[in-house]
Coordinates of C-alpha atoms and ligand atoms in Angstrom, one line a residue:
M43 CA -84.3 52.0 103.8
K44 CA -81.0 50.0 103.9
S45 CA -77.8 51.3 102.7
T46 CA -75.2 50.1 99.8
P47 CA -72.6 47.8 99.1
W48 CA -74.8 45.9 102.0
W49 CA -70.8 45.9 104.4
K50 CA -71.6 48.9 105.5
E51 CA -74.1 49.0 108.2
A52 CA -74.7 45.7 108.5
V53 CA -75.0 43.7 111.5
I54 CA -72.2 41.0 111.6
Y55 CA -73.7 37.4 113.7
Q56 CA -69.4 35.7 115.3
I57 CA -70.2 32.1 115.4
Y58 CA -68.0 30.4 117.3
P59 CA -68.1 26.7 115.9
R60 CA -67.1 25.1 117.7
S61 CA -69.7 26.5 120.4
F62 CA -72.2 26.9 118.3
C63 CA -74.3 23.5 118.1
D64 CA -73.1 20.3 117.9
S65 CA -75.5 17.4 115.3
N66 CA -73.5 14.5 116.2
G67 CA -73.5 14.3 119.9
D68 CA -69.4 14.4 119.8
G69 CA -69.1 17.4 121.5
D70 CA -68.4 19.9 118.9
G71 CA -70.1 22.6 117.8
D72 CA -69.9 21.2 113.8
L73 CA -70.6 23.3 110.6
A74 CA -74.2 21.1 110.0
G75 CA -75.2 21.9 113.6
I76 CA -74.3 25.4 112.2
T77 CA -77.2 24.8 109.5
S78 CA -79.6 23.3 111.6
R79 CA -80.1 27.5 113.2
L80 CA -80.1 29.5 110.3
E81 CA -83.2 30.5 110.8
Y82 CA -82.7 31.2 114.4
V83 CA -79.8 33.4 113.6
Q84 CA -82.4 35.2 110.4
K85 CA -84.4 35.4 112.9
L86 CA -82.7 37.7 114.7
G87 CA -82.1 39.7 112.1
V88 CA -78.8 40.1 111.2
D89 CA -77.4 40.3 107.6
A90 CA -74.4 38.7 108.0
I91 CA -72.9 35.7 110.2
W92 CA -68.5 36.0 110.7
L93 CA -67.6 32.4 111.1
S94 CA -64.3 31.8 113.2
P95 CA -62.0 29.4 111.6
F96 CA -63.1 25.9 110.8
Y97 CA -60.1 24.7 108.1
T98 CA -57.7 22.1 109.2
T99 CA -56.7 22.4 112.5
P100 CA -54.7 19.9 115.3
N101 CA -56.8 22.7 117.5
K102 CA -53.8 24.6 119.9
D103 CA -55.6 27.4 119.3
G104 CA -59.4 27.0 119.0
G105 CA -58.6 26.5 115.5
Y106 CA -56.6 29.4 114.1
D107 CA -54.4 27.0 113.9
V108 CA -54.2 26.6 110.3
A109 CA -53.3 23.2 109.0
N110 CA -54.3 23.4 105.7
P111 CA -57.0 26.9 105.0
R112 CA -58.3 25.6 101.5
D113 CA -60.5 22.2 103.8
V114 CA -62.6 21.9 106.4
D115 CA -61.5 20.2 109.6
P116 CA -63.2 16.5 110.9
R117 CA -64.5 18.0 113.9
F118 CA -66.7 21.0 111.7
G119 CA -67.0 18.1 108.7
N120 CA -66.5 18.7 105.5
L121 CA -67.1 20.8 102.3
E122 CA -69.5 19.5 101.6
D123 CA -71.3 20.6 105.1
A124 CA -69.0 24.4 104.5
K125 CA -71.0 24.9 101.0
L126 CA -74.8 22.9 102.1
L127 CA -73.9 25.9 104.9
I128 CA -73.3 29.1 103.0
N129 CA -76.4 28.1 100.3
H130 CA -78.6 28.0 102.4
A131 CA -77.3 31.2 104.7
H132 CA -78.3 32.2 100.8
E133 CA -81.5 31.1 100.6
L134 CA -82.1 33.4 104.5
N135 CA -80.8 36.1 102.5
L136 CA -77.9 36.0 104.9
R137 CA -73.4 36.9 103.9
V138 CA -71.0 34.7 104.6
I139 CA -67.6 36.3 106.4
A140 CA -64.8 33.1 106.4
D141 CA -62.4 34.0 108.8
I142 CA -58.5 34.0 106.9
V143 CA -55.3 33.6 109.5
P144 CA -52.6 34.6 107.4
N145 CA -50.2 35.7 109.6
H146 CA -49.3 32.2 110.5
F147 CA -49.8 28.4 110.3
S148 CA -50.6 25.5 112.0
D149 CA -46.9 23.5 112.1
Q150 CA -49.0 20.9 111.4
H151 CA -49.0 22.3 107.3
A152 CA -47.7 20.8 105.2
W153 CA -45.0 23.7 104.4
F154 CA -43.8 23.7 107.6
Q155 CA -43.5 19.9 107.6
A156 CA -41.6 20.5 104.5
A157 CA -39.6 23.2 106.3
L158 CA -38.3 21.0 109.3
K159 CA -36.8 19.0 107.0
A160 CA -35.1 21.5 104.8
D161 CA -31.7 22.5 105.6
R162 CA -31.1 26.4 107.2
G163 CA -30.5 28.8 104.3
S164 CA -33.1 26.0 102.0
P165 CA -37.1 27.6 99.8
E166 CA -38.8 25.5 102.5
R167 CA -37.3 27.0 105.5
N168 CA -38.1 31.1 103.8
R169 CA -41.1 30.5 103.5
F170 CA -41.2 32.0 108.0
H171 CA -38.6 33.4 109.9
F172 CA -35.8 30.4 110.3
Y173 CA -33.1 32.1 111.8
D174 CA -30.0 30.8 113.5
A175 CA -28.9 31.2 117.1
K176 CA -27.1 33.6 119.3
P177 CA -23.0 32.8 119.2
D178 CA -24.0 32.4 122.6
G179 CA -27.5 30.2 121.7
T180 CA -29.7 31.5 122.9
P181 CA -33.0 32.9 120.3
P182 CA -32.0 35.1 117.6
N183 CA -34.0 38.6 119.8
N184 CA -36.1 38.8 123.1
W185 CA -39.4 39.1 121.4
I186 CA -41.9 37.3 123.7
S187 CA -45.3 35.8 122.6
L188 CA -48.3 37.0 123.2
F189 CA -49.2 34.2 124.9
G190 CA -46.9 34.1 126.8
G191 CA -43.3 32.6 126.9
P192 CA -40.4 33.4 124.4
S193 CA -41.6 33.7 120.9
W194 CA -38.8 31.4 119.4
T195 CA -38.8 27.9 119.5
Q196 CA -35.4 25.5 117.9
V197 CA -36.0 23.2 116.2
E198 CA -33.4 20.1 116.1
D199 CA -30.2 21.4 113.1
G200 CA -30.1 24.5 115.8
Q201 CA -31.8 27.3 114.0
Y202 CA -34.9 29.1 115.9
Y203 CA -38.5 30.0 114.3
L204 CA -40.0 32.9 115.0
H205 CA -44.2 32.3 116.7
L206 CA -45.5 36.2 117.6
F207 CA -48.9 33.2 119.5
D208 CA -48.0 29.6 120.3
S209 CA -45.0 27.5 118.9
S210 CA -47.5 25.3 117.0
Q211 CA -48.3 28.3 114.6
P212 CA -45.1 29.0 113.2
D213 CA -45.4 33.0 111.8
L214 CA -44.8 33.3 107.6
N215 CA -42.8 34.7 106.2
W216 CA -44.4 37.5 103.5
E217 CA -41.2 38.7 101.8
N218 CA -41.7 35.7 100.1
S219 CA -44.0 36.2 97.1
E220 CA -44.9 32.2 97.2
V221 CA -47.1 33.2 100.9
N222 CA -49.7 35.9 98.9
V223 CA -50.2 33.6 95.8
D224 CA -50.7 30.8 98.4
F225 CA -53.2 32.7 100.3
E226 CA -54.5 34.2 97.2
T227 CA -55.3 30.8 96.4
T228 CA -57.0 30.3 99.7
L229 CA -59.2 33.8 99.5
R230 CA -60.3 32.2 95.1
F231 CA -60.9 29.1 96.4
W232 CA -63.4 30.4 99.0
L233 CA -65.2 33.2 97.2
D234 CA -64.9 30.6 94.7
L235 CA -67.3 28.8 97.1
G236 CA -70.0 31.6 98.0
V237 CA -68.6 33.5 101.3
D238 CA -69.7 37.4 100.5
G239 CA -66.4 38.2 102.7
F240 CA -63.3 37.9 105.0
R241 CA -62.5 39.0 108.4
I242 CA -58.5 39.0 108.7
D243 CA -56.6 37.5 111.4
V244 CA -54.1 39.2 112.8
A245 CA -53.8 41.9 110.7
H246 CA -51.3 44.4 111.4
G247 CA -49.0 41.6 111.9
L248 CA -47.7 40.0 108.6
V249 CA -44.7 42.4 108.5
K250 CA -42.0 42.2 110.8
E251 CA -39.3 45.0 111.0
D252 CA -35.2 44.8 112.1
I253 CA -36.1 40.9 113.7
Q254 CA -33.2 40.8 114.2
E255 CA -33.3 43.5 116.9
N256 CA -33.5 43.1 121.0
H257 CA -36.4 45.2 122.0
P258 CA -36.1 47.6 124.7
D259 CA -38.5 46.4 127.1
P260 CA -40.2 43.5 125.5
A261 CA -41.9 42.1 129.4
G262 CA -43.2 46.1 129.0
L263 CA -44.6 45.9 126.0
S264 CA -45.9 42.2 126.5
E265 CA -47.9 43.4 129.3
A266 CA -49.2 47.0 127.7
L267 CA -50.7 44.7 124.7
R268 CA -52.1 42.9 127.6
L269 CA -55.4 44.7 127.9
D270 CA -56.1 43.2 131.8
V271 CA -53.4 44.6 132.8
E272 CA -53.4 48.1 134.5
M273 CA -50.8 50.1 132.8
E274 CA -50.5 54.0 133.1
T275 CA -51.6 55.2 129.8
S276 CA -48.8 57.3 128.8
K277 CA -46.2 53.9 128.9
R278 CA -48.7 52.0 127.0
N279 CA -49.6 54.3 123.4
A280 CA -45.1 54.7 123.9
L281 CA -44.4 51.2 124.6
L282 CA -47.8 50.5 121.3
E283 CA -45.9 52.8 119.1
S284 CA -42.3 50.6 119.3
V285 CA -43.7 47.2 118.3
P286 CA -41.4 45.7 115.3
Y287 CA -43.9 43.2 114.5
F288 CA -47.2 45.6 114.1
D289 CA -48.6 47.3 112.2
R290 CA -45.5 48.1 109.6
Q291 CA -45.8 50.6 106.5
G292 CA -45.9 47.1 104.3
V293 CA -48.8 45.6 105.5
H294 CA -50.5 48.3 103.7
E295 CA -49.8 46.6 99.9
I296 CA -50.4 43.2 101.2
Y297 CA -54.2 44.9 101.3
R298 CA -53.5 46.4 98.2
T299 CA -53.2 43.8 96.0
W300 CA -56.2 41.6 97.5
R301 CA -58.9 44.4 97.3
R302 CA -58.0 44.3 93.7
L303 CA -58.8 40.4 93.8
F304 CA -61.5 40.5 95.7
D305 CA -63.0 43.9 93.3
S306 CA -62.1 41.6 90.7
Y307 CA -65.5 39.9 91.8
G308 CA -67.3 42.4 90.3
N309 CA -71.3 42.9 92.5
R310 CA -70.9 40.4 94.0
D311 CA -69.5 43.2 97.2
V312 CA -67.4 41.0 98.4
M313 CA -66.0 43.2 101.6
A314 CA -63.3 42.3 103.9
V315 CA -63.0 43.2 108.1
A316 CA -59.4 43.6 109.1
E317 CA -58.1 43.3 113.0
A318 CA -56.0 45.2 114.1
W319 CA -54.5 46.3 117.4
V320 CA -52.7 49.2 117.1
H321 CA -51.8 52.5 118.1
P322 CA -52.4 55.6 117.8
P323 CA -55.8 55.2 117.2
I324 CA -55.0 57.1 113.3
N325 CA -53.3 54.2 112.1
A326 CA -56.6 51.6 112.1
T327 CA -58.3 53.9 109.5
L328 CA -55.4 53.0 107.0
Y329 CA -55.9 49.7 107.0
V330 CA -59.4 51.3 105.3
R331 CA -58.3 53.9 102.8
P332 CA -60.2 53.6 99.8
D333 CA -57.8 50.8 98.1
E334 CA -57.2 48.5 101.5
L335 CA -60.3 47.0 103.1
H336 CA -64.1 47.9 103.9
Q337 CA -63.7 47.7 107.8
V338 CA -61.3 47.3 110.8
F339 CA -62.8 46.2 113.7
N340 CA -63.1 49.4 117.0
F341 CA -61.9 47.7 120.0
D342 CA -62.8 50.4 122.4
L343 CA -66.1 49.8 123.8
L344 CA -64.8 45.8 124.2
T345 CA -62.4 47.7 126.9
A346 CA -64.5 50.5 127.9
P347 CA -65.7 51.6 131.5
F348 CA -69.8 51.7 131.4
D349 CA -69.4 55.3 131.7
G350 CA -70.4 57.7 129.8
A351 CA -67.7 60.3 128.7
Y352 CA -65.4 57.8 128.2
L353 CA -68.1 56.6 126.0
F354 CA -69.2 59.7 124.3
D355 CA -64.6 60.8 123.2
V356 CA -64.4 56.6 122.3
I357 CA -67.5 56.6 119.5
N358 CA -66.5 60.2 118.6
R359 CA -63.2 59.7 117.7
S360 CA -64.2 56.9 116.2
I361 CA -66.9 58.4 113.7
Q362 CA -64.5 60.9 113.2
L363 CA -61.5 59.7 112.0
N364 CA -63.0 57.0 110.1
A365 CA -65.3 60.1 108.5
M366 CA -61.1 61.0 107.5
V367 CA -61.6 58.1 105.1
N368 CA -65.2 58.0 104.0
A369 CA -65.4 55.3 106.0
L370 CA -67.8 54.1 109.1
P371 CA -67.3 52.7 112.3
T372 CA -67.3 48.6 113.1
W373 CA -68.7 48.5 116.5
A374 CA -68.4 44.7 119.5
L375 CA -68.6 44.7 122.7
S376 CA -67.7 41.2 123.1
N377 CA -65.9 38.4 120.8
H378 CA -64.0 34.9 121.0
D379 CA -60.9 36.9 122.6
S380 CA -62.2 39.3 124.9
P381 CA -64.5 38.6 128.4
R382 CA -68.3 38.4 127.5
V383 CA -70.0 42.4 127.6
A384 CA -72.6 40.9 130.5
S385 CA -69.8 39.7 133.0
R386 CA -67.1 42.9 131.8
I387 CA -69.2 45.5 132.8
G388 CA -72.9 43.8 134.3
D389 CA -76.6 42.6 132.8
S390 CA -78.1 46.1 132.8
E391 CA -74.9 48.1 131.5
S392 CA -74.7 45.4 129.0
R393 CA -78.6 45.4 127.6
A394 CA -78.5 49.2 127.3
L395 CA -75.4 50.0 126.1
A396 CA -76.0 47.6 123.1
L397 CA -79.1 49.1 122.4
F398 CA -77.3 52.3 122.4
V399 CA -74.5 50.6 120.2
F400 CA -77.5 49.8 117.4
A401 CA -78.4 53.0 116.6
L402 CA -74.9 54.2 115.6
P403 CA -73.6 54.8 112.3
G404 CA -71.6 52.1 110.8
S405 CA -71.8 47.9 111.5
A406 CA -72.1 47.0 114.8
Y407 CA -71.0 43.4 115.7
V408 CA -72.4 40.0 118.2
F409 CA -71.0 37.4 119.5
A410 CA -73.5 34.4 119.5
G411 CA -74.8 34.3 123.2
Q412 CA -74.5 38.4 122.8
E413 CA -78.3 38.7 121.6
L414 CA -79.6 36.1 125.5
G415 CA -76.7 37.9 127.1
L416 CA -75.0 35.5 128.6
P417 CA -71.6 35.9 131.0
D418 CA -68.8 33.9 130.3
G419 CA -68.9 30.5 131.6
E420 CA -67.6 29.2 135.5
L421 CA -65.1 27.0 134.9
R422 CA -61.9 25.1 136.8
D423 CA -58.5 25.1 136.1
S424 CA -58.9 21.5 134.6
D425 CA -61.4 23.3 132.1
R426 CA -59.0 25.5 130.7
V427 CA -57.5 25.0 127.3
D428 CA -55.9 28.5 125.7
P429 CA -52.5 28.0 124.9
S430 CA -52.1 31.5 126.8
F431 CA -53.2 30.3 129.8
I432 CA -51.2 26.7 128.8
R433 CA -48.1 29.3 128.1
T434 CA -49.0 31.3 131.2
N435 CA -48.5 28.5 133.9
G436 CA -52.0 29.9 134.4
A437 CA -51.1 33.6 135.2
I438 CA -53.8 34.0 133.1
K439 CA -56.9 32.8 132.7
G440 CA -57.2 33.0 129.2
R441 CA -60.8 32.9 126.4
D442 CA -62.4 29.6 127.5
G443 CA -65.2 31.7 129.6
A444 CA -66.0 33.7 126.8
R445 CA -66.3 30.1 124.4
V446 CA -68.8 27.8 126.4
P447 CA -71.7 26.0 124.4
L448 CA -74.3 27.8 123.3
P449 CA -77.8 26.9 125.3
W450 CA -80.7 26.1 123.2
S451 CA -83.0 24.5 124.7
G452 CA -84.5 22.4 128.3
S453 CA -83.6 23.0 131.6
H454 CA -80.6 20.7 132.5
P455 CA -76.8 21.2 130.5
P456 CA -76.1 21.0 128.0
F457 CA -78.6 22.3 127.1
G458 CA -79.6 21.3 123.2
F459 CA -75.9 21.9 122.6
T460 CA -75.1 18.4 122.1
T461 CA -76.6 14.7 123.1
G462 CA -72.8 14.2 124.2
K463 CA -70.7 15.7 127.4
P464 CA -70.2 19.6 125.4
W465 CA -66.1 20.5 124.7
L466 CA -66.4 23.1 128.2
P467 CA -68.7 22.4 131.0
M468 CA -72.1 24.8 130.5
S469 CA -73.5 24.9 133.7
Q470 CA -77.3 24.9 136.1
S471 CA -77.3 29.1 136.0
W472 CA -78.3 29.4 132.4
K473 CA -81.5 26.9 132.4
S474 CA -83.0 31.1 132.6
L475 CA -81.1 32.6 129.3
T476 CA -81.9 29.8 126.8
V477 CA -82.9 30.4 123.3
E478 CA -86.0 28.6 124.1
S479 CA -87.0 30.2 127.2
E480 CA -85.7 33.9 126.1
M481 CA -87.6 33.7 123.5
D482 CA -90.9 33.2 125.3
N483 CA -90.2 36.1 127.8
S484 CA -90.9 39.8 125.7
K485 CA -89.0 40.9 128.2
S486 CA -85.6 38.7 127.6
T487 CA -82.6 39.8 126.6
L488 CA -83.4 38.3 123.1
A489 CA -86.3 39.6 122.6
M490 CA -84.8 43.4 123.0
Y491 CA -81.7 42.3 119.9
R492 CA -85.5 41.7 117.6
S493 CA -86.8 43.9 118.0
A494 CA -83.8 46.3 117.9
L495 CA -82.5 45.2 115.5
E496 CA -86.0 45.5 113.1
L497 CA -86.2 49.5 113.6
R498 CA -82.8 50.2 113.4
A499 CA -83.6 48.3 109.8
L500 CA -86.7 50.1 109.9
H501 CA -85.7 53.7 110.4
L502 CA -81.7 53.4 111.0
T503 CA -80.2 52.7 107.8
G504 CA -78.7 54.6 105.4
T505 CA -79.7 57.9 108.2
G506 CA -76.1 58.9 108.2
D507 CA -74.5 61.3 110.9
I508 CA -75.9 61.5 114.8
S509 CA -75.5 64.4 116.9
W510 CA -75.3 65.2 120.1
L511 CA -78.4 66.8 121.9
E512 CA -76.9 66.3 125.9
S513 CA -73.5 65.2 126.4
P514 CA -71.1 65.7 129.2
L515 CA -69.1 68.4 126.6
H516 CA -73.0 69.9 125.7
G517 CA -76.1 71.1 127.6
S518 CA -75.5 70.5 131.6
M519 CA -72.5 68.7 131.3
R520 CA -73.6 65.8 132.3
S521 CA -71.8 62.3 131.7
D522 CA -74.8 60.5 133.7
L523 CA -76.9 61.1 130.1
L524 CA -75.7 61.0 126.7
I525 CA -78.4 61.4 124.1
F526 CA -78.2 61.3 120.8
K527 CA -80.7 62.6 117.3
R528 CA -80.1 60.0 114.4
G529 CA -82.9 60.6 111.4
S530 CA -85.9 60.1 112.8
I531 CA -84.6 59.1 116.3
T532 CA -83.5 60.3 119.3
V533 CA -81.6 57.9 121.7
V534 CA -80.8 58.6 125.8
M535 CA -79.3 55.8 127.5
N536 CA -79.0 56.8 131.2
L537 CA -75.8 55.9 132.9
S538 CA -76.4 56.9 136.4
I539 CA -77.0 53.9 139.1
K540 CA -80.7 56.0 140.5
A541 CA -83.8 56.4 137.7
Q542 CA -83.7 59.6 135.6
E543 CA -87.7 61.4 136.0
I544 CA -87.8 62.1 132.0
E545 CA -90.5 64.7 130.0
L546 CA -91.6 62.5 126.6
Q547 CA -93.8 65.0 126.3
G548 CA -95.8 63.1 124.0
V549 CA -92.8 61.4 122.1
P550 CA -93.8 58.0 121.3
L551 CA -91.0 55.8 123.1
I552 CA -90.2 52.5 120.0
I553 CA -88.1 50.2 122.4
S554 CA -85.9 50.2 125.3
S555 CA -83.6 48.3 127.7
G556 CA -85.7 48.7 131.1
E557 CA -88.8 49.2 131.7
L558 CA -89.5 53.2 132.0
T559 CA -92.6 53.5 135.1
N560 CA -94.9 56.5 134.9
L561 CA -94.8 58.1 139.0
D562 CA -97.7 61.1 139.6
G563 CA -97.6 62.0 135.6
T564 CA -93.6 62.2 135.2
T565 CA -92.2 59.5 133.9
L566 CA -89.4 57.5 135.4
M567 CA -86.5 56.3 133.2
P568 CA -84.7 53.2 135.3
A569 CA -80.9 53.2 136.0
L570 CA -78.8 51.9 133.4
S571 CA -80.8 51.6 130.9
C572 CA -81.5 52.9 127.4
M573 CA -84.2 53.7 124.8
W574 CA -84.9 55.2 121.2
C575 CA -87.9 58.1 120.6
L576 CA -88.8 58.4 117.7
N577 CA -88.8 62.9 117.1
Ligands
GLC768 C1 -56.5 36.6 116.9 C2 -57.9 35.0 117.1 C3 -57.0 35.0 118.1 C4 -55.8 33.9 118.1 C5 -54.7 34.9 117.7 C6 -53.7 34.5 116.6 O1 -56.3 37.3 117.7 O2 -59.1 36.4 116.8 O3 -58.5 33.8 118.9 O4 -56.0 33.7 119.3 O5 -54.8 35.8 116.6 O6 -54.7 33.9 115.1
CA769 CA1 -69.6 17.0 116.5

């Protein structure tokens, strides 16, 4: 049974266009490359693709620095290529989600270029956050960019502009109604071209408060925002609740107006998913109230250790919080901003966890390459281009490792990704991880993903909630085994580094991330694995 509307329990495949497939040998993936590989994506069994930005961009932040949101960057092709991609996806029954970047433009956008030429106090400057320097010449406040360094850059006449990210990404002023008018034009532009939904970048950041006030602990705050920095939980929580530029009430009004726009497309069932890193977790649910957006990313699993008690808690919490607003959760193990799950928690662990989350209610996001079990690429510092690497003089390695191009075929780099030189180097060790080689191997991660998604569509979507059978809080209080039932399926995950004896008692096993063995009549479930059985 398929759930309706389409997005409710969709599996959504995230494509980072620069790294997916290059059609013209310049080393950068492009739209025609994506179109040429859509059959592969369809056969994976996903319902939709989400395309990270492919708009006109100087590419200072992987395209999240948009110079014209209503055109395609020549690196990726042109509008005709975008149309072909969307149409072909639809022919294959795949929906298309575009990325919309409303917190900032590129400094190359016509608006910002006009603002630079205009006077202080002008309507052109009012579309961004331009402020005078303090009397001593320093920036209007002490905020730190999320990519490191100050969040203010000074222009020729002495004013400063705000950029929460790179200095090439000036923040837009959402108090200025021209900004929303322009974004509504952009939303309609892509909807009219055929897209089915949007992923909203930094959805929690649009509204700023107290711009001219210093934050009491900007360095602490910027560390708290970095998930790779260890910090005592209570300290981190206190800091995360104090961010003057995130999760302000005003953002919700913007999404209510967008929701009306989406709904005006009637039976197209347009959806939007928010990238909202907010705190405390209950605040995320505000973005998916019935008159706002449809989904909000749950980032818990991007950082969760492979630990039963921990996973049990974050999974339950997400299901319960979403239920309060009648929404379903989303699950993501990897994306273009975080280390790949296979590198972060390990190979067997990442396969087990993927199988586990595919059985949960809600929507699952798969970052291209995850289905191959790809690890992060091994890069030298001289290969890195991420602005967070550049702005911190290398103190933060950045996100390039997760963005190394996909290996398609053959036995040497660039593995069919390009006929030229890939924009980031690919490792010879990926030989056994190409699509071609995994396609031929019934034990590959790719084979497991394909079967899991087929079984999910067959047995799980539309079957409602889960009930835990054994968990850290129930039954034997073991945290090395998580078991739940959903619909006609029982899901078992062995988190221990030891194989465990299990009693299958005639219940048919339908998929497993590891290989079960039979020893003297008892079945052994391998260490760090997950399986689904029919009840
Ligand atoms: C989001 C994107 C990230 C980008 C940032 C600024 O977090 O996912 O890639 O750098 O926004 O646009
Ligand atoms: Ca290309």
